[in-house]
Amino acid sequence: MLITSELAGDFFSLRQLDTQISLLSRTVDALTKGLDLVNSRYHGGVASGLDVAQEETLLYTTRTQLTLLNQQRKQFEDAIAVLVGKSAPDFHVAPRELAEQPPALNAGLPSDLLERRPDIAEAEREMAVANAQIGVAKAAYYPSFNLLPTAVGRLPTSPNSPMCKAHSGPSAPT
């Protein structure tokens, strides 16, 4: 079951990368045409060298992103090959964009279904802990003091104590 879920996750990640690669390829084509336009404007005296440099930088950055996405795609393809038991160099999945929309959710689903999901319940518990920590942090701003005396219930044990002399009644002069 775990291998099947890993295979499905890798496959959908591969298809997502295919979609991104297709989009970036079209973007590189558009930026190449844009660079040609800026170069012709520069040679015509309308655009500055800064405009050309900015367009070149944007094109090279996008090409680098395309290269990185192709590397990620190859990694996912190799992971899929391992999961299906094929050798990675001989395994290839043809690129194809995700064309289908995700299934629509019924707007009438009861909220009880969401409350039973373990990830939602965990998020609720984490939020309750965070709220409690906020309360503790707010309480730390206020001073704390004790209204009860510290000597409650303790009587002096020494007869020479000033408290004992004060309560012992009249004494004879010495």
PDB file of C-alpha atoms in Angstrom:
ATOM      1  CA  MET A   1       0.000   0.000   0.000  1.00  0.00           C
ATOM      2  CA  LEU A   2       2.838   2.369   0.880  1.00  0.00           C
ATOM      3  CA  ILE A   3       4.652   1.692  -2.398  1.00  0.00           C
ATOM      4  CA  THR A   4       1.449   2.238  -4.357  1.00  0.00           C
ATOM      5  CA  SER A   5       0.805   5.586  -2.694  1.00  0.00           C
ATOM      6  CA  GLU A   6       4.428   6.625  -3.255  1.00  0.00           C
ATOM      7  CA  LEU A   7       4.137   5.639  -6.918  1.00  0.00           C
ATOM      8  CA  ALA A   8       0.914   7.632  -7.330  1.00  0.00           C
ATOM      9  CA  GLY A   9       2.435  10.686  -5.633  1.00  0.00           C
ATOM     10  CA  ASP A  10       5.552  10.521  -7.820  1.00  0.00           C
ATOM     11  CA  PHE A  11       3.452  10.081 -10.950  1.00  0.00           C
ATOM     12  CA  PHE A  12       1.329  13.148 -10.225  1.00  0.00           C
ATOM     13  CA  SER A  13       4.445  15.141  -9.333  1.00  0.00           C
ATOM     14  CA  LEU A  14       5.909  14.075 -12.687  1.00  0.00           C
ATOM     15  CA  ARG A  15       2.788  15.259 -14.505  1.00  0.00           C
ATOM     16  CA  GLN A  16       2.868  18.546 -12.596  1.00  0.00           C
ATOM     17  CA  LEU A  17       6.476  19.031 -13.654  1.00  0.00           C
ATOM     18  CA  ASP A  18       5.493  18.245 -17.252  1.00  0.00           C
ATOM     19  CA  THR A  19       2.918  21.039 -17.076  1.00  0.00           C
ATOM     20  CA  GLN A  20       5.452  23.468 -15.608  1.00  0.00           C
ATOM     21  CA  ILE A  21       8.087  22.488 -18.182  1.00  0.00           C
ATOM     22  CA  SER A  22       5.616  23.072 -21.014  1.00  0.00           C
ATOM     23  CA  LEU A  23       4.719  26.478 -19.624  1.00  0.00           C
ATOM     24  CA  LEU A  24       8.362  27.463 -19.164  1.00  0.00           C
ATOM     25  CA  SER A  25       9.212  26.272 -22.689  1.00  0.00           C
ATOM     26  CA  ARG A  26       6.535  28.552 -24.095  1.00  0.00           C
ATOM     27  CA  THR A  27       7.833  31.352 -21.868  1.00  0.00           C
ATOM     28  CA  VAL A  28      11.393  30.860 -23.165  1.00  0.00           C
ATOM     29  CA  ASP A  29      10.080  31.053 -26.741  1.00  0.00           C
ATOM     30  CA  ALA A  30       8.228  34.290 -25.953  1.00  0.00           C
ATOM     31  CA  LEU A  31      11.263  35.761 -24.170  1.00  0.00           C
ATOM     32  CA  THR A  32      13.506  34.869 -27.110  1.00  0.00           C
ATOM     33  CA  LYS A  33      11.178  36.772 -29.435  1.00  0.00           C
ATOM     34  CA  GLY A  34      11.125  39.621 -26.926  1.00  0.00           C
ATOM     35  CA  LEU A  35      14.918  39.723 -26.843  1.00  0.00           C
ATOM     36  CA  ASP A  36      15.017  39.848 -30.646  1.00  0.00           C
ATOM     37  CA  LEU A  37      12.584  42.767 -30.549  1.00  0.00           C
ATOM     38  CA  VAL A  38      14.596  44.636 -27.896  1.00  0.00           C
ATOM     39  CA  ASN A  39      17.815  44.019 -29.872  1.00  0.00           C
ATOM     40  CA  SER A  40      16.281  45.452 -33.034  1.00  0.00           C
ATOM     41  CA  ARG A  41      14.989  48.433 -31.034  1.00  0.00           C
ATOM     42  CA  TYR A  42      18.478  48.882 -29.563  1.00  0.00           C
ATOM     43  CA  HIS A  43      20.074  48.826 -33.019  1.00  0.00           C
ATOM     44  CA  GLY A  44      17.439  51.321 -34.170  1.00  0.00           C
ATOM     45  CA  GLY A  45      18.368  53.660 -31.304  1.00  0.00           C
ATOM     46  CA  VAL A  46      15.043  53.365 -29.479  1.00  0.00           C
ATOM     47  CA  ALA A  47      16.063  51.088 -26.588  1.00  0.00           C
ATOM     48  CA  SER A  48      19.046  51.309 -24.279  1.00  0.00           C
ATOM     49  CA  GLY A  49      21.676  48.709 -23.480  1.00  0.00           C
ATOM     50  CA  LEU A  50      20.038  48.330 -20.066  1.00  0.00           C
ATOM     51  CA  ASP A  51      16.828  47.136 -21.725  1.00  0.00           C
ATOM     52  CA  VAL A  52      18.787  44.522 -23.670  1.00  0.00           C
ATOM     53  CA  ALA A  53      20.628  43.383 -20.524  1.00  0.00           C
ATOM     54  CA  GLN A  54      17.392  43.078 -18.555  1.00  0.00           C
ATOM     55  CA  GLU A  55      15.743  41.033 -21.294  1.00  0.00           C
ATOM     56  CA  GLU A  56      18.807  38.771 -21.563  1.00  0.00           C
ATOM     57  CA  THR A  57      18.860  38.254 -17.786  1.00  0.00           C
ATOM     58  CA  LEU A  58      15.190  37.339 -17.749  1.00  0.00           C
ATOM     59  CA  LEU A  59      15.677  34.889 -20.622  1.00  0.00           C
ATOM     60  CA  TYR A  60      18.733  33.224 -19.039  1.00  0.00           C
ATOM     61  CA  THR A  61      17.015  32.953 -15.653  1.00  0.00           C
ATOM     62  CA  THR A  62      13.993  31.289 -17.240  1.00  0.00           C
ATOM     63  CA  ARG A  63      16.227  28.875 -19.175  1.00  0.00           C
ATOM     64  CA  THR A  64      17.972  27.964 -15.908  1.00  0.00           C
ATOM     65  CA  GLN A  65      14.606  27.278 -14.264  1.00  0.00           C
ATOM     66  CA  LEU A  66      13.682  25.079 -17.223  1.00  0.00           C
ATOM     67  CA  THR A  67      16.912  23.113 -16.825  1.00  0.00           C
ATOM     68  CA  LEU A  68      16.262  22.623 -13.113  1.00  0.00           C
ATOM     69  CA  LEU A  69      12.721  21.414 -13.775  1.00  0.00           C
ATOM     70  CA  ASN A  70      14.017  18.925 -16.341  1.00  0.00           C
ATOM     71  CA  GLN A  71      16.465  17.600 -13.730  1.00  0.00           C
ATOM     72  CA  GLN A  72      13.647  17.248 -11.192  1.00  0.00           C
ATOM     73  CA  ARG A  73      11.561  15.443 -13.790  1.00  0.00           C
ATOM     74  CA  LYS A  74      14.398  12.972 -14.399  1.00  0.00           C
ATOM     75  CA  GLN A  75      14.656  12.344 -10.636  1.00  0.00           C
ATOM     76  CA  PHE A  76      10.933  11.576 -10.397  1.00  0.00           C
ATOM     77  CA  GLU A  77      11.162   9.382 -13.481  1.00  0.00           C
ATOM     78  CA  ASP A  78      14.034   7.435 -11.861  1.00  0.00           C
ATOM     79  CA  ALA A  79      12.047   7.106  -8.626  1.00  0.00           C
ATOM     80  CA  ILE A  80       9.100   5.693 -10.556  1.00  0.00           C
ATOM     81  CA  ALA A  81      11.435   3.255 -12.318  1.00  0.00           C
ATOM     82  CA  VAL A  82      12.709   1.979  -8.969  1.00  0.00           C
ATOM     83  CA  LEU A  83       9.170   1.614  -7.613  1.00  0.00           C
ATOM     84  CA  VAL A  84       8.014  -0.435 -10.612  1.00  0.00           C
ATOM     85  CA  GLY A  85      11.193  -2.548 -10.600  1.00  0.00           C
ATOM     86  CA  LYS A  86      12.762  -1.324 -13.848  1.00  0.00           C
ATOM     87  CA  SER A  87      16.271  -0.036 -14.415  1.00  0.00           C
ATOM     88  CA  ALA A  88      16.373   3.749 -14.382  1.00  0.00           C
ATOM     89  CA  PRO A  89      18.403   4.330 -17.582  1.00  0.00           C
ATOM     90  CA  ASP A  90      16.028   2.179 -19.649  1.00  0.00           C
ATOM     91  CA  PHE A  91      12.820   3.568 -18.153  1.00  0.00           C
ATOM     92  CA  HIS A  92      11.079   6.568 -19.687  1.00  0.00           C
ATOM     93  CA  VAL A  93       7.684   8.160 -19.173  1.00  0.00           C
ATOM     94  CA  ALA A  94       6.513  10.292 -22.073  1.00  0.00           C
ATOM     95  CA  PRO A  95       5.877  13.914 -21.087  1.00  0.00           C
ATOM     96  CA  ARG A  96       2.226  14.861 -20.875  1.00  0.00           C
ATOM     97  CA  GLU A  97       0.555  17.800 -19.229  1.00  0.00           C
ATOM     98  CA  LEU A  98      -2.175  17.482 -16.652  1.00  0.00           C
ATOM     99  CA  ALA A  99      -5.208  18.370 -18.706  1.00  0.00           C
ATOM    100  CA  GLU A 100      -7.932  17.208 -16.397  1.00  0.00           C
ATOM    101  CA  GLN A 101      -9.430  19.303 -13.672  1.00  0.00           C
ATOM    102  CA  PRO A 102      -9.567  17.910 -10.144  1.00  0.00           C
ATOM    103  CA  PRO A 103     -12.951  16.508  -9.184  1.00  0.00           C
ATOM    104  CA  ALA A 104     -15.436  19.068  -7.943  1.00  0.00           C
ATOM    105  CA  LEU A 105     -16.419  18.830  -4.307  1.00  0.00           C
ATOM    106  CA  ASN A 106     -20.041  18.743  -3.346  1.00  0.00           C
ATOM    107  CA  ALA A 107     -20.813  22.000  -1.568  1.00  0.00           C
ATOM    108  CA  GLY A 108     -23.345  20.196   0.600  1.00  0.00           C
ATOM    109  CA  LEU A 109     -20.845  17.996   2.424  1.00  0.00           C
ATOM    110  CA  PRO A 110     -21.482  18.118   6.159  1.00  0.00           C
ATOM    111  CA  SER A 111     -18.797  19.652   8.320  1.00  0.00           C
ATOM    112  CA  ASP A 112     -18.800  16.466  10.416  1.00  0.00           C
ATOM    113  CA  LEU A 113     -16.751  14.857   7.660  1.00  0.00           C
ATOM    114  CA  LEU A 114     -14.090  17.514   8.059  1.00  0.00           C
ATOM    115  CA  GLU A 115     -14.110  17.207  11.833  1.00  0.00           C
ATOM    116  CA  ARG A 116     -13.393  13.495  11.584  1.00  0.00           C
ATOM    117  CA  ARG A 117     -10.313  13.955   9.438  1.00  0.00           C
ATOM    118  CA  PRO A 118      -7.193  13.293  11.534  1.00  0.00           C
ATOM    119  CA  ASP A 119      -5.211  16.156  10.016  1.00  0.00           C
ATOM    120  CA  ILE A 120      -8.003  18.624  10.820  1.00  0.00           C
ATOM    121  CA  ALA A 121      -8.276  17.302  14.396  1.00  0.00           C
ATOM    122  CA  GLU A 122      -4.512  17.618  14.824  1.00  0.00           C
ATOM    123  CA  ALA A 123      -4.595  21.190  13.518  1.00  0.00           C
ATOM    124  CA  GLU A 124      -7.374  22.033  15.996  1.00  0.00           C
ATOM    125  CA  ARG A 125      -5.322  20.624  18.883  1.00  0.00           C
ATOM    126  CA  GLU A 126      -2.250  22.558  17.764  1.00  0.00           C
ATOM    127  CA  MET A 127      -4.321  25.740  17.608  1.00  0.00           C
ATOM    128  CA  ALA A 128      -5.675  25.142  21.122  1.00  0.00           C
ATOM    129  CA  VAL A 129      -2.115  24.708  22.414  1.00  0.00           C
ATOM    130  CA  ALA A 130      -1.027  27.872  20.613  1.00  0.00           C
ATOM    131  CA  ASN A 131      -3.951  29.805  22.122  1.00  0.00           C
ATOM    132  CA  ALA A 132      -3.034  28.559  25.596  1.00  0.00           C
ATOM    133  CA  GLN A 133       0.556  29.659  25.062  1.00  0.00           C
ATOM    134  CA  ILE A 134      -0.686  33.100  24.033  1.00  0.00           C
ATOM    135  CA  GLY A 135      -2.626  33.316  27.300  1.00  0.00           C
ATOM    136  CA  VAL A 136       0.473  32.355  29.288  1.00  0.00           C
ATOM    137  CA  ALA A 137       2.531  34.943  27.423  1.00  0.00           C
ATOM    138  CA  LYS A 138      -0.069  37.653  28.128  1.00  0.00           C
ATOM    139  CA  ALA A 139      -0.154  36.715  31.818  1.00  0.00           C
ATOM    140  CA  ALA A 140       3.628  37.091  31.993  1.00  0.00           C
ATOM    141  CA  TYR A 141       3.243  40.810  31.240  1.00  0.00           C
ATOM    142  CA  TYR A 142       1.417  41.400  34.522  1.00  0.00           C
ATOM    143  CA  PRO A 143       3.201  41.493  37.883  1.00  0.00           C
ATOM    144  CA  SER A 144       2.677  38.619  40.256  1.00  0.00           C
ATOM    145  CA  PHE A 145       2.408  39.010  44.002  1.00  0.00           C
ATOM    146  CA  ASN A 146       1.161  37.017  46.962  1.00  0.00           C
ATOM    147  CA  LEU A 147      -1.608  38.369  49.182  1.00  0.00           C
ATOM    148  CA  LEU A 148      -1.115  35.831  51.959  1.00  0.00           C
ATOM    149  CA  PRO A 149       1.483  36.481  54.678  1.00  0.00           C
ATOM    150  CA  THR A 150       4.364  34.091  54.710  1.00  0.00           C
ATOM    151  CA  ALA A 151       4.305  33.506  58.498  1.00  0.00           C
ATOM    152  CA  VAL A 152       0.718  32.299  58.727  1.00  0.00           C
ATOM    153  CA  GLY A 153       0.349  29.655  61.398  1.00  0.00           C
ATOM    154  CA  ARG A 154       3.858  30.020  62.730  1.00  0.00           C
ATOM    155  CA  LEU A 155       4.411  31.240  66.209  1.00  0.00           C
ATOM    156  CA  PRO A 156       7.715  32.364  67.588  1.00  0.00           C
ATOM    157  CA  THR A 157       9.401  29.642  69.550  1.00  0.00           C
ATOM    158  CA  SER A 158      12.027  31.685  71.299  1.00  0.00           C
ATOM    159  CA  PRO A 159      10.956  33.379  74.559  1.00  0.00           C
ATOM    160  CA  ASN A 160      13.314  36.263  73.782  1.00  0.00           C
ATOM    161  CA  SER A 161      11.480  37.038  70.556  1.00  0.00           C
ATOM    162  CA  PRO A 162      10.037  40.591  70.423  1.00  0.00           C
ATOM    163  CA  MET A 163       6.644  39.165  69.548  1.00  0.00           C
ATOM    164  CA  CYS A 164       6.623  36.969  72.651  1.00  0.00           C
ATOM    165  CA  LYS A 165       7.617  39.909  74.860  1.00  0.00           C
ATOM    166  CA  ALA A 166       4.863  42.074  73.370  1.00  0.00           C
ATOM    167  CA  HIS A 167       2.155  39.506  74.156  1.00  0.00           C
ATOM    168  CA  SER A 168       3.378  38.173  77.433  1.00  0.00           C
ATOM    169  CA  GLY A 169       1.593  40.859  79.439  1.00  0.00           C
ATOM    170  CA  PRO A 170       2.976  43.313  81.970  1.00  0.00           C
ATOM    171  CA  SER A 171       6.389  42.507  83.216  1.00  0.00           C
ATOM    172  CA  ALA A 172       8.154  43.612  86.327  1.00  0.00           C
ATOM    173  CA  PRO A 173      10.827  46.227  86.046  1.00  0.00           C
ATOM    174  CA  THR A 174      14.289  44.858  86.263  1.00  0.00           C
TER     175      THR A 174
END
